[in-house]
Short mmCIF file of N, CA and C in Angstrom, two decimals:
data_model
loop_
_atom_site.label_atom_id
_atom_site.label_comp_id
_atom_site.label_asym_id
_atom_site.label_seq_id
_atom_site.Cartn_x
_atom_site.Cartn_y
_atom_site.Cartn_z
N UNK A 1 71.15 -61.75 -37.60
CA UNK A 1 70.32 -61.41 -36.46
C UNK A 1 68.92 -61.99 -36.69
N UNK A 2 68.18 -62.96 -35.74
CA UNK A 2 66.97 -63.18 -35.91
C UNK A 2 66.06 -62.42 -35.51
N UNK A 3 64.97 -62.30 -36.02
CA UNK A 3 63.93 -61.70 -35.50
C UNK A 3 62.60 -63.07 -35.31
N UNK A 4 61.55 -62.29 -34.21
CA UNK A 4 60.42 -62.79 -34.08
C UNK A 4 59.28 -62.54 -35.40
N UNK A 5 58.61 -63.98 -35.80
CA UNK A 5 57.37 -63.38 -36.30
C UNK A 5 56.58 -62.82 -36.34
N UNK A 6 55.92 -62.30 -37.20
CA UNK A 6 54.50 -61.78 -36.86
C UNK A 6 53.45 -62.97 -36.81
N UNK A 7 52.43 -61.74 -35.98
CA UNK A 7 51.41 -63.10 -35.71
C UNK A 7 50.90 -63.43 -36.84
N UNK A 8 50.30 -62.72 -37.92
CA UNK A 8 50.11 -63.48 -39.15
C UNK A 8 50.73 -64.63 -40.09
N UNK A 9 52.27 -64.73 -39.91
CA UNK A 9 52.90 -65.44 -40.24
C UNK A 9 53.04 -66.84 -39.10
N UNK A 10 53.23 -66.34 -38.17
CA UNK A 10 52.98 -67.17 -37.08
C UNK A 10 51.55 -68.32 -36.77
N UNK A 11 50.45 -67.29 -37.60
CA UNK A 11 49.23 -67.82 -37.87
C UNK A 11 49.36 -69.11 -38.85
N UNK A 12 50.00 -68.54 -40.07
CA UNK A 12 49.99 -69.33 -41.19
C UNK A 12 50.58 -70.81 -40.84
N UNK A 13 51.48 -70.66 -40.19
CA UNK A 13 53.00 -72.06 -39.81
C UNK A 13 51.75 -72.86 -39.21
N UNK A 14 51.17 -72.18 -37.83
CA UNK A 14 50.52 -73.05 -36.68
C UNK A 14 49.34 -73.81 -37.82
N UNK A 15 48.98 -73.28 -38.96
CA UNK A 15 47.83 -73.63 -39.68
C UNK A 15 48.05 -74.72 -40.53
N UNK A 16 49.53 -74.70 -40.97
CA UNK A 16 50.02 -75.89 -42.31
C UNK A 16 50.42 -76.82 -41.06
N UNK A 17 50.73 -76.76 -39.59
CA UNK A 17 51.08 -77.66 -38.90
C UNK A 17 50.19 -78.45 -38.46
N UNK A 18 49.14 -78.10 -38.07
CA UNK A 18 47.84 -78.47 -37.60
C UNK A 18 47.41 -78.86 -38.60
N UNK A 19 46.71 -78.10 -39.94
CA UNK A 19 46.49 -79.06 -41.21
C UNK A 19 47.40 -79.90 -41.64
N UNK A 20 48.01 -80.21 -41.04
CA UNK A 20 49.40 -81.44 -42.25
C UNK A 20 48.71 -82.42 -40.68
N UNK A 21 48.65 -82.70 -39.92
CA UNK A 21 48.50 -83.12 -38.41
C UNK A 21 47.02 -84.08 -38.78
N UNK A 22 46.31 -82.82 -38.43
CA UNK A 22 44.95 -83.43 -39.12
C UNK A 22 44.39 -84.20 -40.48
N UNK A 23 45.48 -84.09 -41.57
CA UNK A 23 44.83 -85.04 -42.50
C UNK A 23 45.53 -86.45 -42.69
N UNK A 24 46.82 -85.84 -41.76
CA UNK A 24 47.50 -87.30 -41.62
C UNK A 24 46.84 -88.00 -41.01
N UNK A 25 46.10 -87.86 -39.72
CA UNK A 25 45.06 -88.33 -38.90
C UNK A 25 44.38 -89.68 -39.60
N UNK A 26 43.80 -88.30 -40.62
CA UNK A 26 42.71 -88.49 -41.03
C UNK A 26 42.57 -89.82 -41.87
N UNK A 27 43.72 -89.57 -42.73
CA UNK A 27 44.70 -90.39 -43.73
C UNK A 27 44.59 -92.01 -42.92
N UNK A 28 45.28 -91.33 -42.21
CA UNK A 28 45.56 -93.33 -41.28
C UNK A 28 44.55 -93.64 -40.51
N UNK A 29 43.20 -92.97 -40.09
CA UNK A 29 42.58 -93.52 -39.75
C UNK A 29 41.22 -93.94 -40.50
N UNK A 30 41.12 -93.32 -41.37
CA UNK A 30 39.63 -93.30 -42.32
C UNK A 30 39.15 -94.65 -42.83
N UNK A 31 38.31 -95.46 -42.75
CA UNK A 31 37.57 -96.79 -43.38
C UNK A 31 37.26 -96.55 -44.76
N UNK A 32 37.29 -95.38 -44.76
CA UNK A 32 37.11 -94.84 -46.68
C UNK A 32 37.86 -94.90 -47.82
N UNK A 33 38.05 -95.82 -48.21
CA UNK A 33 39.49 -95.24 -49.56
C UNK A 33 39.21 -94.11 -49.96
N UNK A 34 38.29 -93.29 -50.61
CA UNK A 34 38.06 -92.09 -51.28
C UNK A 34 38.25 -91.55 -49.80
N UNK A 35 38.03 -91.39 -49.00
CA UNK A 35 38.47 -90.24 -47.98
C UNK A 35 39.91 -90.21 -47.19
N UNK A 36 40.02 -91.83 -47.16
CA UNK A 36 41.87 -91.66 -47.63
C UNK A 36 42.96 -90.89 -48.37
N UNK A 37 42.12 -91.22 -49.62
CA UNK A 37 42.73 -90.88 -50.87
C UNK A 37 42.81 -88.82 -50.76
N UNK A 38 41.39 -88.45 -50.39
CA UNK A 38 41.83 -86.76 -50.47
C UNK A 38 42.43 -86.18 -49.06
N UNK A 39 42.12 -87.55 -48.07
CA UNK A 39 42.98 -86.66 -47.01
C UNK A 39 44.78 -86.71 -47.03
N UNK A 40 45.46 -87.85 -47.64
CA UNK A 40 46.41 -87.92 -48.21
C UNK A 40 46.81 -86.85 -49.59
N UNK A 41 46.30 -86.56 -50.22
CA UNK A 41 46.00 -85.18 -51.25
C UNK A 41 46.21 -83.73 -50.05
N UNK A 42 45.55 -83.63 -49.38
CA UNK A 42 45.56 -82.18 -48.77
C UNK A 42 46.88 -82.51 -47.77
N UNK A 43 47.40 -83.64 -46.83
CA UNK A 43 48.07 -84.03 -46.05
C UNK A 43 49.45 -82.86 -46.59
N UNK A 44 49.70 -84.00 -48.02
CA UNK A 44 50.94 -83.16 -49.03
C UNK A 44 50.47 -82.20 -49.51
N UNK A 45 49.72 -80.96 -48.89
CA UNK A 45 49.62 -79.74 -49.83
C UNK A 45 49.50 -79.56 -48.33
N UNK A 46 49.54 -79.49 -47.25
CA UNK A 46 50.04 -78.88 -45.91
C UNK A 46 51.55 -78.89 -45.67
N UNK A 47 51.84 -80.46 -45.60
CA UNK A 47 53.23 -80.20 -45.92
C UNK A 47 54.01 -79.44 -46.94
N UNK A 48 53.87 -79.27 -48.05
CA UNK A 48 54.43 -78.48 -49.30
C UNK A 48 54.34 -77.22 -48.54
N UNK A 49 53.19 -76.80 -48.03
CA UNK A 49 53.20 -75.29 -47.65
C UNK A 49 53.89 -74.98 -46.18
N UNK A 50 54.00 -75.88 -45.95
CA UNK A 50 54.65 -75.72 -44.32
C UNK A 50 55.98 -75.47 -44.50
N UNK A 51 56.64 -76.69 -45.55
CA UNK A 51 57.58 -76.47 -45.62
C UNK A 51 58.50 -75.45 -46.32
N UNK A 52 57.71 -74.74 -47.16
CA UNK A 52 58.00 -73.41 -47.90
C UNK A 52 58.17 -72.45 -46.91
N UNK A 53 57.06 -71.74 -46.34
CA UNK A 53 57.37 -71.24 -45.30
C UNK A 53 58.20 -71.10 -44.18
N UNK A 54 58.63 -72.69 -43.73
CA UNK A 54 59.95 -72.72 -43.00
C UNK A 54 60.99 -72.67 -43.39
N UNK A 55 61.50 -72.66 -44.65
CA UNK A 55 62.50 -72.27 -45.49
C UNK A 55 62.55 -70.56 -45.56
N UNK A 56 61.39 -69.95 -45.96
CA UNK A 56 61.32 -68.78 -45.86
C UNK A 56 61.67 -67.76 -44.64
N UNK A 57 61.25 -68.67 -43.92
CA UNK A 57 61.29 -68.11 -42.35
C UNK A 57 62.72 -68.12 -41.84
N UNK A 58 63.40 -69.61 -42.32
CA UNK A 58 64.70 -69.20 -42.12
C UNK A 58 66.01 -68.26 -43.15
N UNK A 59 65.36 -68.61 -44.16
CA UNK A 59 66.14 -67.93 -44.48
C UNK A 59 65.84 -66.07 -44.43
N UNK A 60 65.33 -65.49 -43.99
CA UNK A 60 64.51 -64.30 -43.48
C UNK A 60 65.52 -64.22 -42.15
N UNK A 61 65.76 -65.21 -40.87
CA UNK A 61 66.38 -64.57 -40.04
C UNK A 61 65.10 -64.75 -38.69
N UNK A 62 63.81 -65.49 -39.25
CA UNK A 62 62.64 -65.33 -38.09
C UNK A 62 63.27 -66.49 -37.19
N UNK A 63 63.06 -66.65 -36.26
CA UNK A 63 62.86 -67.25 -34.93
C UNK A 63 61.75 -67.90 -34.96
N UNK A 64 61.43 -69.34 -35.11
CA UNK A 64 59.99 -69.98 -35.36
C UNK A 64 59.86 -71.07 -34.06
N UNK A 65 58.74 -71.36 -33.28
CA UNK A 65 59.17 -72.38 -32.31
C UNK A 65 58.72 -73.44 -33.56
N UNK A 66 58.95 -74.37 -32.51
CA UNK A 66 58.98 -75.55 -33.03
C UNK A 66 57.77 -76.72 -33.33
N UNK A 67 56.79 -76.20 -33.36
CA UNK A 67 55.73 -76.56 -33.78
C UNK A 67 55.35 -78.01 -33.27
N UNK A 68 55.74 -78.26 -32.66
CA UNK A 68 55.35 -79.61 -32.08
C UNK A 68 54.44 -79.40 -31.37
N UNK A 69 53.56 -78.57 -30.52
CA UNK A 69 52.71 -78.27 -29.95
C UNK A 69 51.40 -78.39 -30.76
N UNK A 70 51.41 -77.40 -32.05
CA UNK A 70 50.89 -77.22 -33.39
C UNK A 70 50.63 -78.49 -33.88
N UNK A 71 51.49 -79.39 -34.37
CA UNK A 71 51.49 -80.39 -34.57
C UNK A 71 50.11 -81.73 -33.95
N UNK A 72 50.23 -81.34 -32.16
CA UNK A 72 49.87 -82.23 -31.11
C UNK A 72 48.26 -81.43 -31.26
N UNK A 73 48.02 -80.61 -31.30
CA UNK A 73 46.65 -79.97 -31.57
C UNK A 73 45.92 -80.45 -32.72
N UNK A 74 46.54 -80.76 -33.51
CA UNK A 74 46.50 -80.89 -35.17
C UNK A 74 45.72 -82.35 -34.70
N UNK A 75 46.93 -83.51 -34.08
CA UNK A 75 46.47 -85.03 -34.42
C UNK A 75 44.91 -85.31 -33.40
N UNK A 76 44.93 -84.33 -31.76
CA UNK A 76 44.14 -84.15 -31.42
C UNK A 76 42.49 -83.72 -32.40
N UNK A 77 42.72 -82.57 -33.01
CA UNK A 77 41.27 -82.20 -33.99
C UNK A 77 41.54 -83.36 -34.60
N UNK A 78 42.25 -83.92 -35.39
CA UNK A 78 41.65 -85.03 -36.32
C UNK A 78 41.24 -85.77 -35.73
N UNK A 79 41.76 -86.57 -34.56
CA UNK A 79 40.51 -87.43 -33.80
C UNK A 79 39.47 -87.52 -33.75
N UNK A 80 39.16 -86.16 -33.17
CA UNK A 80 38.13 -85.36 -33.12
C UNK A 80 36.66 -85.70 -33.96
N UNK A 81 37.48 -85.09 -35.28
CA UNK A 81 36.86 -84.86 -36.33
C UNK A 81 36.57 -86.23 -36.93
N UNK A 82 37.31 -87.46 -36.42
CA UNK A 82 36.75 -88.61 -36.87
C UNK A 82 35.58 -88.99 -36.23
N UNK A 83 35.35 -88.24 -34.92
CA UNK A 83 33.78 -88.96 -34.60
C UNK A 83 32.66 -88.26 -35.31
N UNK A 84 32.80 -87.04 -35.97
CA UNK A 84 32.03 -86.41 -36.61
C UNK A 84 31.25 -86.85 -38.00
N UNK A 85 30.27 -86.12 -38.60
CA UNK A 85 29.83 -87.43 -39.96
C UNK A 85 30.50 -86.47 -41.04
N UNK A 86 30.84 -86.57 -41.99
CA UNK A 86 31.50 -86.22 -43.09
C UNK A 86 31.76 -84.65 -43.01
N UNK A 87 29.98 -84.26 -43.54
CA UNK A 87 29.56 -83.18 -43.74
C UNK A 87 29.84 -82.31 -42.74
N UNK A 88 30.10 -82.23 -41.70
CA UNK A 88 30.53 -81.58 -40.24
C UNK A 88 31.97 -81.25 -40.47
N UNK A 89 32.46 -82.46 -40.65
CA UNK A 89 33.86 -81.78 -41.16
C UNK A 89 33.65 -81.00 -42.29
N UNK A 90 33.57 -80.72 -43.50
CA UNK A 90 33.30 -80.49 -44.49
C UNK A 90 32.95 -78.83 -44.57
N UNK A 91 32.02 -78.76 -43.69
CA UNK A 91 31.19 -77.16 -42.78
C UNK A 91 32.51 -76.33 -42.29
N UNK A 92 33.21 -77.42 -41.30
CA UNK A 92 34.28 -77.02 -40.33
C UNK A 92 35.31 -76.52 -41.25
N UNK A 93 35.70 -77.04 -42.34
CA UNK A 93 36.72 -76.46 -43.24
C UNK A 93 36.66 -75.19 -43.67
N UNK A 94 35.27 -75.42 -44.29
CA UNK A 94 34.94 -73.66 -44.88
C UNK A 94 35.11 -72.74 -44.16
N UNK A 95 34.68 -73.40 -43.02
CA UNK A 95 34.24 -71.95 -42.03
C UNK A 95 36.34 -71.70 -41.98
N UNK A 96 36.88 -72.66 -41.84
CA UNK A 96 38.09 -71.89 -41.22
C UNK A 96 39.28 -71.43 -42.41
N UNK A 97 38.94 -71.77 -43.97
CA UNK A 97 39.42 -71.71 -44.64
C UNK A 97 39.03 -70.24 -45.00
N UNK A 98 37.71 -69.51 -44.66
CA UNK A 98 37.52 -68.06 -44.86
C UNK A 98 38.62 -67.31 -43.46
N UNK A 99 38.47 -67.82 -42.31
CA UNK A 99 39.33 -67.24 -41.63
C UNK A 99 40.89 -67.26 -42.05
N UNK A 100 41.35 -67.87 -42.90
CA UNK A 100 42.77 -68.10 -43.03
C UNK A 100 42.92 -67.33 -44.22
N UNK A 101 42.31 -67.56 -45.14
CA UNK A 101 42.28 -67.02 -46.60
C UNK A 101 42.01 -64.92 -46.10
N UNK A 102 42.02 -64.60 -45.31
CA UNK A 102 41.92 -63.33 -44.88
C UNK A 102 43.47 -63.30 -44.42
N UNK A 103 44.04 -63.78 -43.04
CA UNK A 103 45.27 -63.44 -43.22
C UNK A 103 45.94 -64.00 -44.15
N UNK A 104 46.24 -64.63 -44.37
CA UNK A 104 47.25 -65.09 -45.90
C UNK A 104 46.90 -64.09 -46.88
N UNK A 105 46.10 -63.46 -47.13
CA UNK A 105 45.88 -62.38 -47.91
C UNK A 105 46.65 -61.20 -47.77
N UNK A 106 46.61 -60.98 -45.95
CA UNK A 106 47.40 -59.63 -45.85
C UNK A 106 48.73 -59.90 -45.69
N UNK A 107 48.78 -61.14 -45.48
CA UNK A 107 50.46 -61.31 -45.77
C UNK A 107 51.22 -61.46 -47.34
N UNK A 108 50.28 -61.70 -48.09
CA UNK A 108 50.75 -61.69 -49.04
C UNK A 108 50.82 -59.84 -49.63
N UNK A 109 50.22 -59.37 -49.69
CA UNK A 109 49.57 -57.71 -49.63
C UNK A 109 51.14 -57.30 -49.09
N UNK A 110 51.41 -57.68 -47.90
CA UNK A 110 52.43 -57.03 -47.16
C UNK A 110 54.03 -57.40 -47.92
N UNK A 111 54.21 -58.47 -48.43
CA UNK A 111 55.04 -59.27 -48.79
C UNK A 111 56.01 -58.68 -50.39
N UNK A 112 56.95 -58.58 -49.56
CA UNK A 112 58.21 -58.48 -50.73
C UNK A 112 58.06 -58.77 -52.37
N UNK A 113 58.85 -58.50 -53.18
CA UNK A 113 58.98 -59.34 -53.86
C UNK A 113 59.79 -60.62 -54.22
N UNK A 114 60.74 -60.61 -52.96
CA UNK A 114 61.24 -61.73 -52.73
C UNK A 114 59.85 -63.29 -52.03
N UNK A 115 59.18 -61.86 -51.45
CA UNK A 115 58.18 -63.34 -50.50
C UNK A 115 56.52 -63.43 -51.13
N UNK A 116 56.36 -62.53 -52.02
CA UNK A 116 55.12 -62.49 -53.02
C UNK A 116 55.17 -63.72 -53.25
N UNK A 117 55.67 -64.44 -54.11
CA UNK A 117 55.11 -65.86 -54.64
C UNK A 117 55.41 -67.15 -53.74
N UNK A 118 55.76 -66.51 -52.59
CA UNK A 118 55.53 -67.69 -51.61
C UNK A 118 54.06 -67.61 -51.02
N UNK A 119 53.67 -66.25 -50.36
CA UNK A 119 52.41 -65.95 -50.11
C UNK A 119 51.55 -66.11 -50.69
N UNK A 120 51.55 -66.16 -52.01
CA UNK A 120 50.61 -66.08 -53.21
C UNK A 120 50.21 -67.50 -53.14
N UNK A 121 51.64 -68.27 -53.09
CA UNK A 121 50.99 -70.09 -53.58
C UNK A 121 50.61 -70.36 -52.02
N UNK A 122 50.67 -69.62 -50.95
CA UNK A 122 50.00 -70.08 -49.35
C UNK A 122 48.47 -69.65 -49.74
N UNK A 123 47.74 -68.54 -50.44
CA UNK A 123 46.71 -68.18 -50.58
C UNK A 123 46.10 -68.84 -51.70
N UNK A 124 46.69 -69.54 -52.61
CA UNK A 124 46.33 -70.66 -53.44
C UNK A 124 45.84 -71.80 -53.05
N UNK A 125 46.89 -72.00 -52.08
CA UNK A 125 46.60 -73.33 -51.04
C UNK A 125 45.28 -73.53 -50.53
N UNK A 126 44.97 -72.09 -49.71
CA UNK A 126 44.07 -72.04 -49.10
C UNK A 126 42.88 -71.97 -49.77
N UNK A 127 42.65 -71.74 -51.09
CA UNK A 127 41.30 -71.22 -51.89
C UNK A 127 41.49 -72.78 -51.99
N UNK A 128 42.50 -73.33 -53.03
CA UNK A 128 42.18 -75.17 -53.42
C UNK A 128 41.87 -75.87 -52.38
N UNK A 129 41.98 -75.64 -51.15
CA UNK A 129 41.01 -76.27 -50.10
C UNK A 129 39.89 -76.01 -50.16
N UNK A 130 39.60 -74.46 -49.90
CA UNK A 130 38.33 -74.24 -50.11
C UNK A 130 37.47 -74.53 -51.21
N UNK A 131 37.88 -74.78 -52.16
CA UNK A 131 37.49 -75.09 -53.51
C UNK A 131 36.58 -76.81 -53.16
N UNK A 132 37.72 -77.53 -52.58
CA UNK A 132 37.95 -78.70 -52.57
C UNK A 132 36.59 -79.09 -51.57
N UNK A 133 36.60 -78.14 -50.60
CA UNK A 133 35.40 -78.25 -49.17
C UNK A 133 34.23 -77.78 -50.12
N UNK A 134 34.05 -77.27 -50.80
CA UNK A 134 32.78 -76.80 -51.46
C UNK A 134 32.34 -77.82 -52.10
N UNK A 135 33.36 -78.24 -53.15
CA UNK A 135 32.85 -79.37 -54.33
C UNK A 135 32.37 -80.54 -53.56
N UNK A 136 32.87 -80.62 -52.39
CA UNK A 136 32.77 -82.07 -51.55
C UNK A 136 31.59 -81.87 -50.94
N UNK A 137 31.18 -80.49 -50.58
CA UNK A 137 29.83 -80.36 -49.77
C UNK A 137 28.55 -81.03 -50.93
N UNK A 138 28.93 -80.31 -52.49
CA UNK A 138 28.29 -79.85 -53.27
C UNK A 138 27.84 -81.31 -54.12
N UNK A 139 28.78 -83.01 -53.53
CA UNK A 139 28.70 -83.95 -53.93
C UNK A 139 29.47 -84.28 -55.27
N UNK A 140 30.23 -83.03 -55.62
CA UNK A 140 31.40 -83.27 -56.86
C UNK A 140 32.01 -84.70 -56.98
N UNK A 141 32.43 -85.26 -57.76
CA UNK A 141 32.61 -86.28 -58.52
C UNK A 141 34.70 -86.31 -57.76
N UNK A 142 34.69 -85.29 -58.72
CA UNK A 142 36.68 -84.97 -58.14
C UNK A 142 36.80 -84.03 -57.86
N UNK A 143 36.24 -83.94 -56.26
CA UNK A 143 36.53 -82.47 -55.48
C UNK A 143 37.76 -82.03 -55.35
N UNK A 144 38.46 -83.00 -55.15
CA UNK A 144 39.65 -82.72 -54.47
C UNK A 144 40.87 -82.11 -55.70
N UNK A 145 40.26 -82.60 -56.92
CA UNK A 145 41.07 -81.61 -58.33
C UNK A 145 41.88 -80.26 -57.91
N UNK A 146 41.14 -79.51 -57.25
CA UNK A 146 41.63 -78.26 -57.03
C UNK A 146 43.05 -78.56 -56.22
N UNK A 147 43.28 -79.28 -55.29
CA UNK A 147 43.96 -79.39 -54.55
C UNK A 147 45.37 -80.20 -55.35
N UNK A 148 44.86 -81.44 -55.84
CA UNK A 148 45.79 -81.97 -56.88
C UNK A 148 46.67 -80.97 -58.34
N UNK A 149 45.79 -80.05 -57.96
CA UNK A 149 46.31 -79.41 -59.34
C UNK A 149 47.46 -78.28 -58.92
N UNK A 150 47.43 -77.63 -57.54
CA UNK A 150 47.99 -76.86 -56.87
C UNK A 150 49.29 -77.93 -56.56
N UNK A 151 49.11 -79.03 -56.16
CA UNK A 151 50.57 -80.14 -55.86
C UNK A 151 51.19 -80.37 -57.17
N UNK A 152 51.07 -80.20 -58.60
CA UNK A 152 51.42 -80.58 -59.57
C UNK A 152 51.96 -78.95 -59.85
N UNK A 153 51.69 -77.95 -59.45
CA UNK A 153 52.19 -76.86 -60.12
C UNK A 153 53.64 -76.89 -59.56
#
C-alpha cells in the first residue's frame, strides 16, 4: 500500500532536485574552472542525496511525483544565479541551507532506525554545503573539502 509524503520529506526530494538542477547549470555553464570544478562537487552530492532518498521513499511504500517540475525550477534558478556575481550566490546558499538544515533535522529526529542514517547523511549534506558556502564567502583556499569529504564517505 502506498502512502503520500510528508511535506518535510517532500521538502527534502524538491531540494536535492532543484540543487542537483542548479549546479548542473552551473557546472555547464560557468567560464571558471574552479567554479566548475565545486559546482560539479556539490552537483554529485545532490544527486547522491536525491537518490538515497528515492530509494528510501520507495522502498517505504511513499508515492513521490516525479520531480521534473523540481528539476525545471532548479535549471531555471541556476540561470538565474548565473547573472548574479559570485558572492550573491554564495549569501543565497546560506540563507537557504539554514532553512533546510531545520527540516532535515526534524526529519531525521522523527526517523526510524531503519531511516536515521539516511536522514543523518541528508543533514550532513546540508551542513557540508553550508560549510562549503562559508569557507567560499570567507575566501578559503579548498572550500569545497567539506563537501568532497561527505562524497568519499
Amino acid at each position: 500500500m502506498s502512502q503520500n509524503a510528508d511535506a518535510d520529506l517532500l521538502t527534502a526530494l524538491e531540494s536535492e532536485y532543484m540543487g542537483e538542477a542548479v549546479f548542473r547549470t552551473l557546472y555547464y555553464t560557468s567560464l571558471r574552472a574552479d567554479r566548475r570544478d565545486k559546482a560539479r562537487a556539490l552537483w554529485r552530492l545532490e544527486t547522491q542525496t536525491k537518490e538515497r532518498l528515492i530509494v528510501y521513499c520507495k522502498a517505504n511504500g511513499y508515492t513521490l511525483p516525479s520531480g521534473l517540475g523540481w528539476s525545471i525550477k532548479g535549471v531555471i534558478l541556476g540561470t538565474v544565479l548565473l547573472l548574479l556575481p559570485w558572492q550573491a550566490f554564495i549569501r543565497a546558499t546560506l540563507r537557504e541551507t539554514d532553512k533546510f538544515i531545520e527540516v532535515f533535522r526534524r526529519l531525521e529526529s522523527r526517523a526510524d532506525e531503519q531511516g536515521r542514517p539516511l536522514f543523518s547523511h541528508v543533514v550532513a549534506h546540508e551542513l557540508a554545503i553550508q560549510r562549503f558556502a562559508q569557507l567560499e564567502k570567507d575566501g578559503a583556499d579548498d572550500s569545497i573539502a567539506p563537501v568532497t569529504a561527505l562524497l568519499r564517505a
